[in-house]
Structure formats: structure tokens, C-alpha cells
mmCIF file of C-alpha atoms in Angstrom:
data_model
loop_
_atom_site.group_PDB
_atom_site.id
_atom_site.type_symbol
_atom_site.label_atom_id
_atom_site.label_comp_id
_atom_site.label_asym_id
_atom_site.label_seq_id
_atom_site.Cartn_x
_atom_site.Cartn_y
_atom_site.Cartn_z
ATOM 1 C CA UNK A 1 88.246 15.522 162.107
ATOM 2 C CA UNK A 2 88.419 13.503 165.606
ATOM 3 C CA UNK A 3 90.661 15.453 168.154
ATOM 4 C CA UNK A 4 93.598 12.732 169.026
ATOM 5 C CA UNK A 5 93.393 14.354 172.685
ATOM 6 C CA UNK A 6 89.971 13.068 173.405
ATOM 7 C CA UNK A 7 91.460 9.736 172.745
ATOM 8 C CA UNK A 8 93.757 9.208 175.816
ATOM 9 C CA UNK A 9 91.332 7.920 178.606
ATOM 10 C CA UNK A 10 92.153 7.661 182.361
ATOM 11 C CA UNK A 11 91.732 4.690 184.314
ATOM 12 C CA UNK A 12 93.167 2.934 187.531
ATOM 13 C CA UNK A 13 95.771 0.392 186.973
ATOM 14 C CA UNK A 14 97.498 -2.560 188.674
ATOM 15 C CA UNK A 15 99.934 -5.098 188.339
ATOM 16 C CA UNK A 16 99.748 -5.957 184.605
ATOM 17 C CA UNK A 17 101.015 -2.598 184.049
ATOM 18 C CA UNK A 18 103.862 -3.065 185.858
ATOM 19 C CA UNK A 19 106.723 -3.634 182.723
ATOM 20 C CA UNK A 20 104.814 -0.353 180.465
ATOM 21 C CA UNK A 21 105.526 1.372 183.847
ATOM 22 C CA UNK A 22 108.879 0.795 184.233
ATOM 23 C CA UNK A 23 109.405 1.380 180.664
ATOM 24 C CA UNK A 24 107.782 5.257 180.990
ATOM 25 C CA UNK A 25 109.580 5.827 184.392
ATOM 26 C CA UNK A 26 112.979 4.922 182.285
ATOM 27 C CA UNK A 27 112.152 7.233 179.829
ATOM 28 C CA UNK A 28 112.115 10.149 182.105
ATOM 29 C CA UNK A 29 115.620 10.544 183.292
ATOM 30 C CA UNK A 30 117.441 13.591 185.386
ATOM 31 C CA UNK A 31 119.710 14.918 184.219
ATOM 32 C CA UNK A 32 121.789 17.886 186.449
ATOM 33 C CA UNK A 33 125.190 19.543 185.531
ATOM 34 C CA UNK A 34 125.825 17.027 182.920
ATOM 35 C CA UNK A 35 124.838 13.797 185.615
ATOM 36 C CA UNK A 36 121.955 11.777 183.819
ATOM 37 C CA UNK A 37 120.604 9.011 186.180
ATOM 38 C CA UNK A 38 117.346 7.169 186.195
ATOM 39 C CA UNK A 39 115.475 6.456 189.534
ATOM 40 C CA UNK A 40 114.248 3.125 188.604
ATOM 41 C CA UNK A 41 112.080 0.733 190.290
ATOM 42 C CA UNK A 42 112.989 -2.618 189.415
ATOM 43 C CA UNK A 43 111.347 -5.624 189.275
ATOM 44 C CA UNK A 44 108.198 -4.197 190.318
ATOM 45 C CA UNK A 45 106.866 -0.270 190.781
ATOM 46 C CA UNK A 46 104.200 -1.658 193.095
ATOM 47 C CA UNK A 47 106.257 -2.522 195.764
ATOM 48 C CA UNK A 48 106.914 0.828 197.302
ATOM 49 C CA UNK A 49 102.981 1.500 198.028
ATOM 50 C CA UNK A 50 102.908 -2.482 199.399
ATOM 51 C CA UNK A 51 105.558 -1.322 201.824
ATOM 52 C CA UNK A 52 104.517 2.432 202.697
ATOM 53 C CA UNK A 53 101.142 2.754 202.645
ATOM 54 C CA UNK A 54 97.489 1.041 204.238
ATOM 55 C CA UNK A 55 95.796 2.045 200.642
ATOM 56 C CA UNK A 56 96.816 3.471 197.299
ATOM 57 C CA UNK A 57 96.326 3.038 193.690
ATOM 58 C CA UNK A 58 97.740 4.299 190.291
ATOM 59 C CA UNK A 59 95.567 6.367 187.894
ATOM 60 C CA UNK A 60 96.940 5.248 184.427
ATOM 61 C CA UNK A 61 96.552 7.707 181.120
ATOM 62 C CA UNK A 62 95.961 5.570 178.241
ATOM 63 C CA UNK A 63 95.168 5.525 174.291
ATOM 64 C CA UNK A 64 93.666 2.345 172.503
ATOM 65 C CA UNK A 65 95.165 0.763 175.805
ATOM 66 C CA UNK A 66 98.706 1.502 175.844
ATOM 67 C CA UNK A 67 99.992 3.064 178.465
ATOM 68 C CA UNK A 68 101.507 6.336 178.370
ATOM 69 C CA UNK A 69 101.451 8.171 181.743
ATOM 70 C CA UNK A 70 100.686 7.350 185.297
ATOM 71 C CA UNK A 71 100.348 8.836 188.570
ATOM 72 C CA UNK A 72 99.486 7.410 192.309
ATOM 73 C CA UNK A 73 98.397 8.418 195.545
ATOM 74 C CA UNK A 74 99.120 6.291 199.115
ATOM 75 C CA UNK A 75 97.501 7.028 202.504
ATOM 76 C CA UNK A 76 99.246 6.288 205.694
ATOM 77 C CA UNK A 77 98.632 7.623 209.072
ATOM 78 C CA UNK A 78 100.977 10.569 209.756
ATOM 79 C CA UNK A 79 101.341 13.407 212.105
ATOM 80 C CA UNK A 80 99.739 16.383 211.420
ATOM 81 C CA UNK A 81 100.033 19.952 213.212
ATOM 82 C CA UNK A 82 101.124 16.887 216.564
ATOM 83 C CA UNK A 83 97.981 14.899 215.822
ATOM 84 C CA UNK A 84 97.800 11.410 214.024
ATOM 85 C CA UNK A 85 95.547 11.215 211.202
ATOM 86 C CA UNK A 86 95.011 9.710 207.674
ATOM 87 C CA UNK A 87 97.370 11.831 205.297
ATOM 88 C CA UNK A 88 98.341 11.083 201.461
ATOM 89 C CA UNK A 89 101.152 11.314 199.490
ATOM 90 C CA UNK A 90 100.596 12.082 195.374
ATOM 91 C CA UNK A 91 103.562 10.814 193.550
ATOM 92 C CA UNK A 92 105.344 9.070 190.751
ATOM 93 C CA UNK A 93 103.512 11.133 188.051
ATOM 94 C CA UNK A 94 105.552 10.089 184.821
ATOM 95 C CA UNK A 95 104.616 10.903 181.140
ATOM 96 C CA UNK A 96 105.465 9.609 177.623
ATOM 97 C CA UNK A 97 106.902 12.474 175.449
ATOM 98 C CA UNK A 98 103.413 11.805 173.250
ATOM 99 C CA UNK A 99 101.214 12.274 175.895
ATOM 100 C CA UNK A 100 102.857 15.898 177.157
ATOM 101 C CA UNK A 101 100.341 18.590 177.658
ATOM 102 C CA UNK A 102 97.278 16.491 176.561
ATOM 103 C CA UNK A 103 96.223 17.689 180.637
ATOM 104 C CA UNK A 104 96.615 14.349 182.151
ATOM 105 C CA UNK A 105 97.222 15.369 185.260
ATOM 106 C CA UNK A 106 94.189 17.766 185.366
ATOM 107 C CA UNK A 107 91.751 14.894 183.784
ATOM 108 C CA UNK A 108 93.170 12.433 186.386
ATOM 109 C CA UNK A 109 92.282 14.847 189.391
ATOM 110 C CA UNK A 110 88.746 13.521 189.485
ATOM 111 C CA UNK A 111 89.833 10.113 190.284
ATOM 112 C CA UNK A 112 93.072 10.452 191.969
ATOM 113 C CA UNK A 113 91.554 12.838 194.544
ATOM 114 C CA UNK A 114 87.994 11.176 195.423
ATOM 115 C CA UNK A 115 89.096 9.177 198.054
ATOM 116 C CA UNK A 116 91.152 12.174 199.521
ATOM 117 C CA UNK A 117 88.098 14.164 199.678
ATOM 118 C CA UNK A 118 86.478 11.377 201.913
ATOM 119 C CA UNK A 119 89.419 10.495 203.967
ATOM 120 C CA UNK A 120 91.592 12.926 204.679
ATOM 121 C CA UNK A 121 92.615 16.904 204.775
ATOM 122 C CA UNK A 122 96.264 17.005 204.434
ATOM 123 C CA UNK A 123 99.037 15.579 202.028
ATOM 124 C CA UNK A 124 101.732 16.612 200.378
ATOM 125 C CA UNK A 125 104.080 16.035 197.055
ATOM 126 C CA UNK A 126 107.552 16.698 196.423
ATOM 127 C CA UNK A 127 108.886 17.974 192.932
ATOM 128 C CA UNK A 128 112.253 17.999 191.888
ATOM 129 C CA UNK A 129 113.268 21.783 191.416
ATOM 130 C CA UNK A 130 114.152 21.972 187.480
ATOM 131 C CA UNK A 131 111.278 20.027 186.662
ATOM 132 C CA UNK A 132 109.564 22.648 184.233
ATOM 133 C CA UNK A 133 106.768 20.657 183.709
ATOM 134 C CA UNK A 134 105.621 19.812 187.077
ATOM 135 C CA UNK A 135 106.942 23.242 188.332
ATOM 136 C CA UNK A 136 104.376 24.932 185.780
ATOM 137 C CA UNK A 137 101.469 23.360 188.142
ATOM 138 C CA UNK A 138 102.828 24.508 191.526
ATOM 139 C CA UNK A 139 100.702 27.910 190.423
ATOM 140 C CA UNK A 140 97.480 26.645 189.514
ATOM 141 C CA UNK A 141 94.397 25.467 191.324
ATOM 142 C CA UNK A 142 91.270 23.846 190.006
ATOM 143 C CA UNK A 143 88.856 25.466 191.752
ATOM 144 C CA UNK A 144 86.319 24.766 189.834
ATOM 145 C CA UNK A 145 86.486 20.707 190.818
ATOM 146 C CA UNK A 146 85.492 20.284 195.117
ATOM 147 C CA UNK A 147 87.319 17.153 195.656
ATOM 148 C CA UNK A 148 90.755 18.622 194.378
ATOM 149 C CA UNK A 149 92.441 20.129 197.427
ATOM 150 C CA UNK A 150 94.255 23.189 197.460
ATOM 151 C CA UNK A 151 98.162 23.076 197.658
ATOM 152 C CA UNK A 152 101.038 25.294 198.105
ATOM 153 C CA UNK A 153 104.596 25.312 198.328
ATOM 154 C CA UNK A 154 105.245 25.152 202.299
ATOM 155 C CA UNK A 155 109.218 24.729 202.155
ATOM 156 C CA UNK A 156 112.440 23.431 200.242
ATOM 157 C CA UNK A 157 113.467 19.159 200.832
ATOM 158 C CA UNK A 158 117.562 19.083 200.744
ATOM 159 C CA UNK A 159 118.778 16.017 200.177
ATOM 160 C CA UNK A 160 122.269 15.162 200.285
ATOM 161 C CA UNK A 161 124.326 12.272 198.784
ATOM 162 C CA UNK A 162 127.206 11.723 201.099
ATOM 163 C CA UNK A 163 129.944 10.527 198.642
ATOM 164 C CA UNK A 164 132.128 7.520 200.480
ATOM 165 C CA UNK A 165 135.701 8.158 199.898
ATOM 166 C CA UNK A 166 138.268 8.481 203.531
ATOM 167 C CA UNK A 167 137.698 6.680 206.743
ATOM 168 C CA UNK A 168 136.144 8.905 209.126
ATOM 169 C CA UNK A 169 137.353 9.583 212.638
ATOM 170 C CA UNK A 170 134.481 8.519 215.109
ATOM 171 C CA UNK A 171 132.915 10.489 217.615
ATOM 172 C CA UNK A 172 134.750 9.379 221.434
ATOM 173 C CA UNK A 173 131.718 11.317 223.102
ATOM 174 C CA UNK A 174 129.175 9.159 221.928
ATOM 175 C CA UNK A 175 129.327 5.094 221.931
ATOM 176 C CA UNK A 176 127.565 4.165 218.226
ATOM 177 C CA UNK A 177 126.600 0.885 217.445
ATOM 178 C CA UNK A 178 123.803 -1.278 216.077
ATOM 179 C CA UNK A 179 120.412 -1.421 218.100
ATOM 180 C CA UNK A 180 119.400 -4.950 219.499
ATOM 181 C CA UNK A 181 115.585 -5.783 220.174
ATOM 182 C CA UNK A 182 116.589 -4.761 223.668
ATOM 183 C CA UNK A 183 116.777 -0.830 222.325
ATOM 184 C CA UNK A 184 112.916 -0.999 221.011
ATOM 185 C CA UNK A 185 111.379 0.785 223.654
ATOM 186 C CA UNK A 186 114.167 3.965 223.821
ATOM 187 C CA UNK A 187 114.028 4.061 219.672
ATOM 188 C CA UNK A 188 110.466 4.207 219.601
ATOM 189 C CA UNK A 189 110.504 7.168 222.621
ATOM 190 C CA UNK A 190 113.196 9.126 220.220
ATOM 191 C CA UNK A 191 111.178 8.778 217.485
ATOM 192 C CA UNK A 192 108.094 9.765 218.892
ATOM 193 C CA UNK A 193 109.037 13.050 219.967
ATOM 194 C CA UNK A 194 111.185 13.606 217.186
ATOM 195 C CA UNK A 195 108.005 12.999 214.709
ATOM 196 C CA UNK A 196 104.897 14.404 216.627
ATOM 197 C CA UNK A 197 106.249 17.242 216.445
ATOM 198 C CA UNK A 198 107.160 16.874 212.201
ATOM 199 C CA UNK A 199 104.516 17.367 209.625
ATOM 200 C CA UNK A 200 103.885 13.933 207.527
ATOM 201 C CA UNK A 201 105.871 12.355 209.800
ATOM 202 C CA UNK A 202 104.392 8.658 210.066
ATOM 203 C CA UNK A 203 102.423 7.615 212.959
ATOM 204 C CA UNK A 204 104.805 5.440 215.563
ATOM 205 C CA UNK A 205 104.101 3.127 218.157
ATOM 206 C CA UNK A 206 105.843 -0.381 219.299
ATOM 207 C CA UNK A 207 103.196 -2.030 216.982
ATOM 208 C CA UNK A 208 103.601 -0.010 214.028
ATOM 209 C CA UNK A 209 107.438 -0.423 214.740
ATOM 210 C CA UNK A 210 107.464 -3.936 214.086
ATOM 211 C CA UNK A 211 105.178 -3.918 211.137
ATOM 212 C CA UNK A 212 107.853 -1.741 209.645
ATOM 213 C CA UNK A 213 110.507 -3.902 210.094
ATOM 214 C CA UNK A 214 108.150 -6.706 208.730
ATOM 215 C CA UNK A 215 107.217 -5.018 205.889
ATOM 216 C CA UNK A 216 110.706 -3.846 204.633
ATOM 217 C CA UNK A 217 112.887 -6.077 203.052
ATOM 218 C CA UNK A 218 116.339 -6.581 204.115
ATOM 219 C CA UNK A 219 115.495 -4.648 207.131
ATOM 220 C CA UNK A 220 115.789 -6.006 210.501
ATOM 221 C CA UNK A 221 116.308 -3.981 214.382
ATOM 222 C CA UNK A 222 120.371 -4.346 213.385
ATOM 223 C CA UNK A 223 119.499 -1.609 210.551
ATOM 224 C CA UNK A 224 119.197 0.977 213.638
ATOM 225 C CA UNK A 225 122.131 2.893 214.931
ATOM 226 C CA UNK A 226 122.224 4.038 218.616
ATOM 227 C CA UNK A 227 124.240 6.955 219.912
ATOM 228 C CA UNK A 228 124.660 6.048 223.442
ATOM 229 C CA UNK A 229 126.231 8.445 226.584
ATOM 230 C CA UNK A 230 126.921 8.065 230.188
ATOM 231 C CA UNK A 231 124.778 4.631 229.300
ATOM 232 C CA UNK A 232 121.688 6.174 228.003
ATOM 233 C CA UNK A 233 120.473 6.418 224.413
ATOM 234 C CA UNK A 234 120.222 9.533 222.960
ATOM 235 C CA UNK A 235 120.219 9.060 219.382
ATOM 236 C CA UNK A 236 119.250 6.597 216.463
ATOM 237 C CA UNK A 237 118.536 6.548 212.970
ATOM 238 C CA UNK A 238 118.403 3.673 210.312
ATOM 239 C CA UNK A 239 120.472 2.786 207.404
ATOM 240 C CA UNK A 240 118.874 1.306 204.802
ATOM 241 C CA UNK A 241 119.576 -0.755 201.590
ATOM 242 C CA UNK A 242 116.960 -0.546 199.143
ATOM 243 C CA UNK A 243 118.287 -1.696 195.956
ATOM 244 C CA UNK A 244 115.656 -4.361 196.247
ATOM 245 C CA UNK A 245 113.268 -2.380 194.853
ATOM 246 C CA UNK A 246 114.596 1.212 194.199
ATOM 247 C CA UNK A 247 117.976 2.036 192.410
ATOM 248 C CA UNK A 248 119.578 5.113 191.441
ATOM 249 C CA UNK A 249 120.810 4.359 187.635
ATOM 250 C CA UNK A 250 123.667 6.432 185.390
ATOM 251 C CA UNK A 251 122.498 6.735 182.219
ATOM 252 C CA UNK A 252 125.368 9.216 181.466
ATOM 253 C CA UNK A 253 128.635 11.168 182.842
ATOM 254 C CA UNK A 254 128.724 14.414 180.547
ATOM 255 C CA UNK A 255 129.992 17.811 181.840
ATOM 256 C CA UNK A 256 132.378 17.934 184.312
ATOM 257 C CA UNK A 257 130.976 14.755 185.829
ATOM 258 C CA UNK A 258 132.904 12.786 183.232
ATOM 259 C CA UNK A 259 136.141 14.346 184.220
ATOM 260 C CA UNK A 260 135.244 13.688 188.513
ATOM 261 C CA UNK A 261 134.590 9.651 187.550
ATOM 262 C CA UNK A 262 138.530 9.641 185.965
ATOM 263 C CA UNK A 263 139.898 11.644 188.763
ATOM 264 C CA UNK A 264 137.852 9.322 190.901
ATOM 265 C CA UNK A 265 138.485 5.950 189.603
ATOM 266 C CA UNK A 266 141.979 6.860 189.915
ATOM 267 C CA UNK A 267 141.578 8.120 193.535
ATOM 268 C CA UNK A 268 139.569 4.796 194.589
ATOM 269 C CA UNK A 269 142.850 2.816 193.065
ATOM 270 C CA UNK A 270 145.053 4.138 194.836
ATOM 271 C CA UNK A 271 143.069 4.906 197.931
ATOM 272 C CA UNK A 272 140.689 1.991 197.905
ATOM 273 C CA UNK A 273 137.444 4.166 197.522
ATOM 274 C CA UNK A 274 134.543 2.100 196.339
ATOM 275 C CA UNK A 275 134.206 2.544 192.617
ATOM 276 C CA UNK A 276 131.684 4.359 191.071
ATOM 277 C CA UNK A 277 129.411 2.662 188.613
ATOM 278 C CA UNK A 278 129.949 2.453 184.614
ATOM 279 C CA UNK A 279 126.949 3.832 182.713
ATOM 280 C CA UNK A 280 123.907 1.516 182.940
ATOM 281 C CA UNK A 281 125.081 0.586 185.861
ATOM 282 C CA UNK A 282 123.467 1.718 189.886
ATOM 283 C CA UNK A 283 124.732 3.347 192.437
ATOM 284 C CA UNK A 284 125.700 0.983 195.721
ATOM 285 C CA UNK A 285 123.948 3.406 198.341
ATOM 286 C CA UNK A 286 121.861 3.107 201.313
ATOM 287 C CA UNK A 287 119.250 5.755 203.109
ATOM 288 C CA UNK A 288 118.941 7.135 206.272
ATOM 289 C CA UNK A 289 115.838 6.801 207.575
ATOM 290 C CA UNK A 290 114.165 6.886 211.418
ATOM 291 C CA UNK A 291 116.255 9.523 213.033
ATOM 292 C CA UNK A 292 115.752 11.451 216.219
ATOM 293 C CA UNK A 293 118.678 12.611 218.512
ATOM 294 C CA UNK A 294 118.131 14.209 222.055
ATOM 295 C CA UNK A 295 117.455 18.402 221.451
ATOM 296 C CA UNK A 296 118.056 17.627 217.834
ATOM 297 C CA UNK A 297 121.330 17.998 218.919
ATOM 298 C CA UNK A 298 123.245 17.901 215.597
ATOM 299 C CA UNK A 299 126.481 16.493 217.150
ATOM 300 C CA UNK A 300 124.608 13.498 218.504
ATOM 301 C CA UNK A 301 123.237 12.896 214.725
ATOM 302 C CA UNK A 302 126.898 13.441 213.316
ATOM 303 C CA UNK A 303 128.170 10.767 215.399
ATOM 304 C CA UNK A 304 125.483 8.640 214.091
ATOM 305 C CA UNK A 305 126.250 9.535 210.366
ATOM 306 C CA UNK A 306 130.116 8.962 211.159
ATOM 307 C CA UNK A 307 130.025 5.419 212.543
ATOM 308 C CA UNK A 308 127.543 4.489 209.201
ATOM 309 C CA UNK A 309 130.056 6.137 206.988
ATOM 310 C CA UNK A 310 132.792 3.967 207.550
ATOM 311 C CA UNK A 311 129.985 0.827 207.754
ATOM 312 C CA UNK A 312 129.388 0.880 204.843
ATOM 313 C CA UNK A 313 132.641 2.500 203.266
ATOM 314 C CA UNK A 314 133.808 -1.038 204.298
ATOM 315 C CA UNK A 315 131.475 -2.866 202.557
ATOM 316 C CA UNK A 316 132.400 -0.637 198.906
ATOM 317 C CA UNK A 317 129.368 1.514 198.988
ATOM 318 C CA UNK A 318 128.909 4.842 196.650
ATOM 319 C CA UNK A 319 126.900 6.832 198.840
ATOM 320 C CA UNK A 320 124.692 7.615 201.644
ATOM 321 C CA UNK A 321 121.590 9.496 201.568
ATOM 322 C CA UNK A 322 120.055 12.023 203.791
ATOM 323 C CA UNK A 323 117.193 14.445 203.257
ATOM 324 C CA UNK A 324 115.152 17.140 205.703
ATOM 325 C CA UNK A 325 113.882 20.033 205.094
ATOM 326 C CA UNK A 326 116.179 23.126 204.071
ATOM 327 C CA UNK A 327 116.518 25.186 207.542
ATOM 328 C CA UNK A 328 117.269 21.658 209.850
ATOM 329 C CA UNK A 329 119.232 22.187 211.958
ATOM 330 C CA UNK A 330 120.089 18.670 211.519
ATOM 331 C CA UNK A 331 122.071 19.575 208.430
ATOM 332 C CA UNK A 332 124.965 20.716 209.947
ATOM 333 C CA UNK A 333 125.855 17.085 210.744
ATOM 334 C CA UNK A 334 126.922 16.422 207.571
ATOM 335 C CA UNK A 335 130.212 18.953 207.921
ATOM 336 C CA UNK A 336 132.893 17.562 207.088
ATOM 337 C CA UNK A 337 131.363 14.768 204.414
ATOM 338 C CA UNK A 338 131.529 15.382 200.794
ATOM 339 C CA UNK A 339 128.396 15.437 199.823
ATOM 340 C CA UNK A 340 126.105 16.556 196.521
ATOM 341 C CA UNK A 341 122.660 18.526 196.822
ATOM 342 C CA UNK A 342 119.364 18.238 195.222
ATOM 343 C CA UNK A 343 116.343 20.546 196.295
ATOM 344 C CA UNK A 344 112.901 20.214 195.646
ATOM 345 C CA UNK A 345 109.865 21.666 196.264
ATOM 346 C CA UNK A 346 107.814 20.705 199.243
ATOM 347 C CA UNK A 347 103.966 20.949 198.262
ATOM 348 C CA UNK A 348 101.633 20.825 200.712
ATOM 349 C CA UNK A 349 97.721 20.169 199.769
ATOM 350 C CA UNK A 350 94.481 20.667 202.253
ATOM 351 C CA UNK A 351 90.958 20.482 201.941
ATOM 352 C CA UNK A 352 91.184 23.671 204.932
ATOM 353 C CA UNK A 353 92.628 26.730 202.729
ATOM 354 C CA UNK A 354 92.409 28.951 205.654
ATOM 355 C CA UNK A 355 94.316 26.520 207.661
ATOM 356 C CA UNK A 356 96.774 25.676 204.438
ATOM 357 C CA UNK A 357 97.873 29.476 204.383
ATOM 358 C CA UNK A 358 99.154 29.474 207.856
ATOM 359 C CA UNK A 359 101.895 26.591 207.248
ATOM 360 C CA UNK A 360 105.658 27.665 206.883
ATOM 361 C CA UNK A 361 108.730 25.406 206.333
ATOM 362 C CA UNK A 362 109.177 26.686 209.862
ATOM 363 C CA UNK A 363 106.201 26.023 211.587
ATOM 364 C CA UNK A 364 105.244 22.822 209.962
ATOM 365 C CA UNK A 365 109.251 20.842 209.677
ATOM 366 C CA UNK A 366 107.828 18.650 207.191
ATOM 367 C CA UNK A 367 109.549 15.007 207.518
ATOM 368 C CA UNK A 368 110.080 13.337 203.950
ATOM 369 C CA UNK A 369 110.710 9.576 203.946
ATOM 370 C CA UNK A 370 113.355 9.446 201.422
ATOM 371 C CA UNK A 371 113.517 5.841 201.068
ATOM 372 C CA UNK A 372 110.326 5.611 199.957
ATOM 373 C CA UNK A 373 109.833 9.415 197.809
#
């Protein structure tokens, strides 16, 4: 009798994928504490590598050719350990119930890695912490197969969803307000020294800069904040809308999440929060992305976060969202917010073990670009 496992095949895949995609990636929801959402991609998966990365592909798994599992890797230049080089990021690895623990993602490592092996030593992955499945591979390591890297967990990625409900009281140290092409030069000096010194940070120069804005849509320099004092800039970040191509979906309020959206709803009545969305519907949110502040001075970045707050609570957004790594000291901007938590695991991968086991949460900082995760 013909094993049904050695059907499924592996193969790269491109845009005529894109709806069987979308369909898999729906049919792997989160669900926390009763909260089931969807990250979903809509229109078109693809466009998050167009925008992120120089290269990248998707490894599809398939049987008789239907889709049922996919997984991609993206190289951009990054800093690593203060140096700019070629790193990846391995992501979006979604699976059709069928197709569970038929060893995709081991029979994909072969051609998902190759091009690592010849182009660069360090990337990194995040998993969401819950995620049995993908937790279960944190532990292993082919050894056996040279181009596969080896990988560790180097730290925990926090990311917070601020939750828009009263006007916030603005900082009267610091002068906030949108960056004009004037502020390139001081944004890209923030950012520079904030990110040589962050691991997977991307590479940034006044070049790159302007690609970026290029590249992402609805972005422009007015997306940047500025923190000024005595006249000088000392902070910025960006706040981004990227509903374009990314949206966070409710599939379902059970738990005691059904019982916050009726206290809520009637809270944003009376108060004139913005509503939060019926099931099926997305969440109106934006990220924060780009941020440096002088001495990582938390006060400067809670100014920042303040004067975007009540932005966008003006134009009836859910939430804003922030991530870092778990002991930033960055974090302790957000007191004062309401805000929700989800960790994840911060995996690191290197083609230099000896190097690999010297990396900390600590030592390394990693920077995760949560816009684009």
C-alpha cells in the first residue's frame, strides 16, 4: 500500500498561489483567553516580502497540486553584532489541518535554507508563545543536513496593543509633531545609533530612507513623529497604517472578551471611544515603527507615544501597536496606556554555533519590525 505521506511534494511558489494562501493562513486563527482573530493578508500575501526584503521566496507543500502548507524566507541587510550584513528572516509557516506532522517543515529545510547557506550567517524567526506546534521545533536541530543553520531561543518579543479609549495629556517638556523632509538628516542620525547597536535591526542610510518611504504604501516623511527640546530633535518614531495589506481580523469574542466588547461599546457611546469591530470585521490600528529617542530615554519615547495616541484616537482608531524585546527599557513608556500583551519567542539561527551560544536577549537587543512580522 502507497504511504499518503510520500505524496505531499515541496516546491517554490509564486503569485498564482496567492488566493490557496490566503485561504490556509485563514484557517489558522489565534485564539487567546477566549479572543480569536486572524492575521490576514489581504489582497495579496506577496506584498509584505515586495516591501521588506531585496530577495525571498515561498517554499509551498503540496499533494496532486493543491496547496496545503507554505513557508518563506526574505533577506535584507541588517545589523548584526554593529556590522551591516545580509541577514534572513524565516516566516509565515502555515499548515492545513491534513498536512500536520507529515514533516513539512523538516522536508522544506533543504530548499528554504540553500540560499542562506551561501549568503548569509545570521537570521532569526519569531513564534507566537502557545503555538504547540511550532514550539515543539524550538528543541530540535537537523544536524545531519549542512545548509540548515543552528538556532536558539535568544530572548522574549513583547508586543503591546495600546487600546484607544481617553484623551491623553501631552508631554509640555517635549514639542511632538510630524517630521517634514527638513527632519531627514536628524531621523536618520537617531536611527542609526539606535539600530547599530540592535540585532536585525535593518541597515539605514539617507538612501535606504527614501526607498522605504517609496516602497511603503500610504507612507510618506509626515508618518514620522519628532520629539523636539530646547530646538533640537531628540526623538522620532513612525506610525503606520497598514491595513493595505495586513489586518488584524475577529473571528470571535468568547470568554470574558465577550463581556469587555458590551462594557466597551457602551463606554465608547457614552464616551466617544472608537468602536471595536463586530466579528468578521478588522481592527482600525496602526504600528509603530522607526523609533530611537536620545539615551533611550523612555520619557522622550512616551511623549512620542502620547501625541500619536490622541492622533489617531481622533481619527476612531482601535489600537496602536508596539513591540521590543522583553527587558527594553523602552517599555516603560507605555505607563499609563491600557494596553494587552502577547509574547513570543525570539529564535535566533547561525551558521557560527560557537558564536550563536554567546547571544543573550541582553547582549544582542534584537529589533523586530512589527509591521512587517
Amino acid at each position: 500500500m502507497k504511504n499518503q505521506d510520500s505524496e505531499y511534494h515541496i516546491k517554490e511558489i509564486g503569485q498564482s498561489y496567492n488566493e490557496e494562501m490566503l485561504g490556509i493562513l485563514n484557517l489558522n486563527p489565534i485564539e487567546s483567553s477566549g479572543l480569536t482573530i486572524c492575521f490576514d493578508r489581504m489582497p495579496n500575501i506577496f506584498k509584505k516580502i515586495e516591501i521588506k526584503y531585496d530577495e525571498a521566496k515561498y517554499i509551498g507543500f503540496l499533494k496532486k497540486n493543491k496547496l496545503f502548507g507554505f513557508v518563506s524566507i526574505g533577506f535584507y541587510q541588517a545589523y548584526i553584532l554593529g556590522n551591516p550584513q545580509t541577514a534572513f528572516y524565516y516566516s509565515d509557516a502555515y499548515i492545513s489541518k491534513p498536512a500536520r506532522k507529515k514533516g513539512f517543515l523538516v522536508k522544506s529545510s533543504t530548499e528554504i535554507f540553500k540560499e542562506a547557506y551561501k549568503v548569509s550567517n545570521w537570521g532569526y524567526s519569531i513564534i507566537l508563545r502557545g503555538n504547540k506546534n511550532a514550539e515543539s521545533y524550538i528543541s530540535k536541530q537537523l544536524k545531519k543536513n549542512p545548509l540548515v543553520p543552528s538556532f536558539k531561543k535568544i530572548g522574549t518579543f513583547d508586543a503591546r496593543n495600546i487600546v484607544i479609549t481617553f484623551k491623553k495629556k501631552e508631554s509640555k517638556t517635549y514639542i511632538v509633531r510630524r517630521a517634514t523632509n527638513k527632519d531627514i538628516n536628524n531621523i536618520i542620525s537617531l536611527l542609526k545609533e539606535e539600530f547599530t547597536n540592535r540585532m536585525f535591526a535593518p541597515y539605514i542610510d539617507k538612501k535606504v530612507f527614501e526607498d522605504n518611504i517609496s516602497k511603503r504604501p500610504d507612507f510618506d516623511i509626515n508618518n514620522y513623529y519628532v520629539a523636539e527640546k530646547n530646538e533640537h530633535i531628540v526623538g522620532v518614531c513612525a506610525a503606520w497604517d497598514c491595513s493595505s495589506f495586513k489586518q488584524t481580523r475577529v473571528l470571535r469574542y468568547g470568554g470574558h472578551y465577550k463581556f469587555t466588547k458590551t462594557v466597551y461599546s457602551l463606554l465608547s457611546g457614552l464616551f466617544n471611544f472608537p468602536p471595536l469591530p463586530k466579528q468578521g470585521h478588522v481592527f482600525k490600528d496602526v504600528h509603530i515603527i522607526d523609533y530611537a529617542v536620545k539615551e533611550r530615554n523612555p520619557i522622550i519615547f512616551n511623549a512620542l507615544l502620547k501625541k500619536i495616541y490622541n492622533d489617531f484616537r481622533g481619527l476612531n482608531y482601535n489600537t496602536i501597536i508596539f513591540g521590543t524585546y522583553k527587558s527594553d527599557v523602552l517599555l516603560t513608556a507605555l505607563k499609563g496606556f491600557f494596553n494587552l500583551t502577547v509574547k513570543s519567542h525570539i529564535i535566533a539561527f547561525s551558521y557560527d554555533e560557537s558564536m550563536l551560544e554567546q547571544i543573550t536577549e541582553e547582549t544582542s537587543r534584537p529589533y523586530i519590525d512589527i509591521a512587517l512580522l
